């Protein structure tokens, strides 16, 4: 019997504990109500933020084909391609177009990741202007860069092409406007950088051709001077003795001294080079200008299909406060009950 008495005592204590809690249920209920109201007040003070998600797809804009063609024109001007390589390029044109579209999407994302366009757009919103208007320039920059954390770019998974832009903002409608203006500004800056890159490539190609022409002119002028000194007016190459088989097998007319063509032909070639206007480069320049003046859609998206999810979980907050009120209420009832005997003993004394 003595061995079982501790267990029996424990059972009695547990029952007594529940009885104390049950007797104090009204107090516990009121404490839960108070905690619920506190949680409700706290929830009302928390600003409502939304996670705004926008899907970005590669563009199929035909104007981007012109951009790819300009690149090909510049490259083809640098080196003459064989007919075989041209045929190969045509057969893979569709695949290259898809790669080019994906590349343009990647370029736009890279441009977006410097956050300049986003911060400039946010800076122009009314609320942000009011918040930073009293700050100096340096502090304004520091405050603005805090908003860069609100934008997250989710890269595509394997075998996917689409990027997802997540933007945390308190107003979904204003978030649409901010993202729309940010992407428009990003596209403009990307276009400007592409046009600048193409113009620089073309300018470099011009310099290479001009340098090549200058080198050729120096050589021709030297050959013309030699021909004039030897009084070689017309072509004399055919008069060179190449009848021996050992010579004819090893020497071509290209290896023969150029002045033998005569200064009349050489001077004419000099004149033509000096008057050369490089029409092919002018054509490429015109293509670049046309591309510059076109509206280009580097990526496809629709801000009206943007997803909005509230980051404020009201149910979770209230459940936590209700649970907290229950715990506090139980402890209050148990602690207050523990002091009752002491109060009774003081009265008896």
mmCIF file of C-alpha atoms in Angstrom, residues 61 63-64 67 104 107-108 111 117 183-199 287-298:
data_model
loop_
_atom_site.group_PDB
_atom_site.id
_atom_site.type_symbol
_atom_site.label_atom_id
_atom_site.label_comp_id
_atom_site.label_asym_id
_atom_site.label_seq_id
_atom_site.Cartn_x
_atom_site.Cartn_y
_atom_site.Cartn_z
ATOM 1 C CA UNK A 61 9.853 41.522 -81.273
ATOM 2 C CA UNK A 63 12.919 44.654 -84.396
ATOM 3 C CA UNK A 64 15.342 42.544 -82.375
ATOM 4 C CA UNK A 67 19.773 44.146 -84.004
ATOM 5 C CA UNK A 104 18.380 40.140 -74.618
ATOM 6 C CA UNK A 107 20.882 41.734 -70.640
ATOM 7 C CA UNK A 108 17.747 43.463 -69.369
ATOM 8 C CA UNK A 111 20.619 46.109 -66.284
ATOM 9 C CA UNK A 117 16.110 52.455 -62.490
ATOM 10 C CA UNK A 183 11.044 48.180 -66.685
ATOM 11 C CA UNK A 184 10.370 50.922 -69.237
ATOM 12 C CA UNK A 185 13.341 52.907 -67.978
ATOM 13 C CA UNK A 186 15.493 49.771 -67.920
ATOM 14 C CA UNK A 187 14.564 49.008 -71.551
ATOM 15 C CA UNK A 188 15.479 52.553 -72.593
ATOM 16 C CA UNK A 189 18.852 52.356 -70.842
ATOM 17 C CA UNK A 190 19.522 48.918 -72.330
ATOM 18 C CA UNK A 191 18.682 50.181 -75.806
ATOM 19 C CA UNK A 192 20.946 53.188 -75.299
ATOM 20 C CA UNK A 193 23.854 50.951 -74.239
ATOM 21 C CA UNK A 194 23.285 48.586 -77.199
ATOM 22 C CA UNK A 195 23.227 51.470 -79.697
ATOM 23 C CA UNK A 196 26.388 52.876 -78.117
ATOM 24 C CA UNK A 197 28.082 49.468 -78.350
ATOM 25 C CA UNK A 198 27.108 49.058 -82.018
ATOM 26 C CA UNK A 199 28.251 52.603 -82.831
ATOM 27 C CA UNK A 287 20.675 50.406 -89.913
ATOM 28 C CA UNK A 288 21.919 51.445 -86.468
ATOM 29 C CA UNK A 289 20.060 54.762 -86.720
ATOM 30 C CA UNK A 290 16.873 52.975 -87.751
ATOM 31 C CA UNK A 291 17.226 50.627 -84.792
ATOM 32 C CA UNK A 292 17.810 53.617 -82.518
ATOM 33 C CA UNK A 293 14.563 55.281 -83.605
ATOM 34 C CA UNK A 294 12.404 52.169 -83.195
ATOM 35 C CA UNK A 295 10.410 51.221 -80.118
ATOM 36 C CA UNK A 296 11.951 47.949 -78.951
ATOM 37 C CA UNK A 297 10.293 45.365 -76.721
ATOM 38 C CA UNK A 298 13.238 43.540 -75.184
#
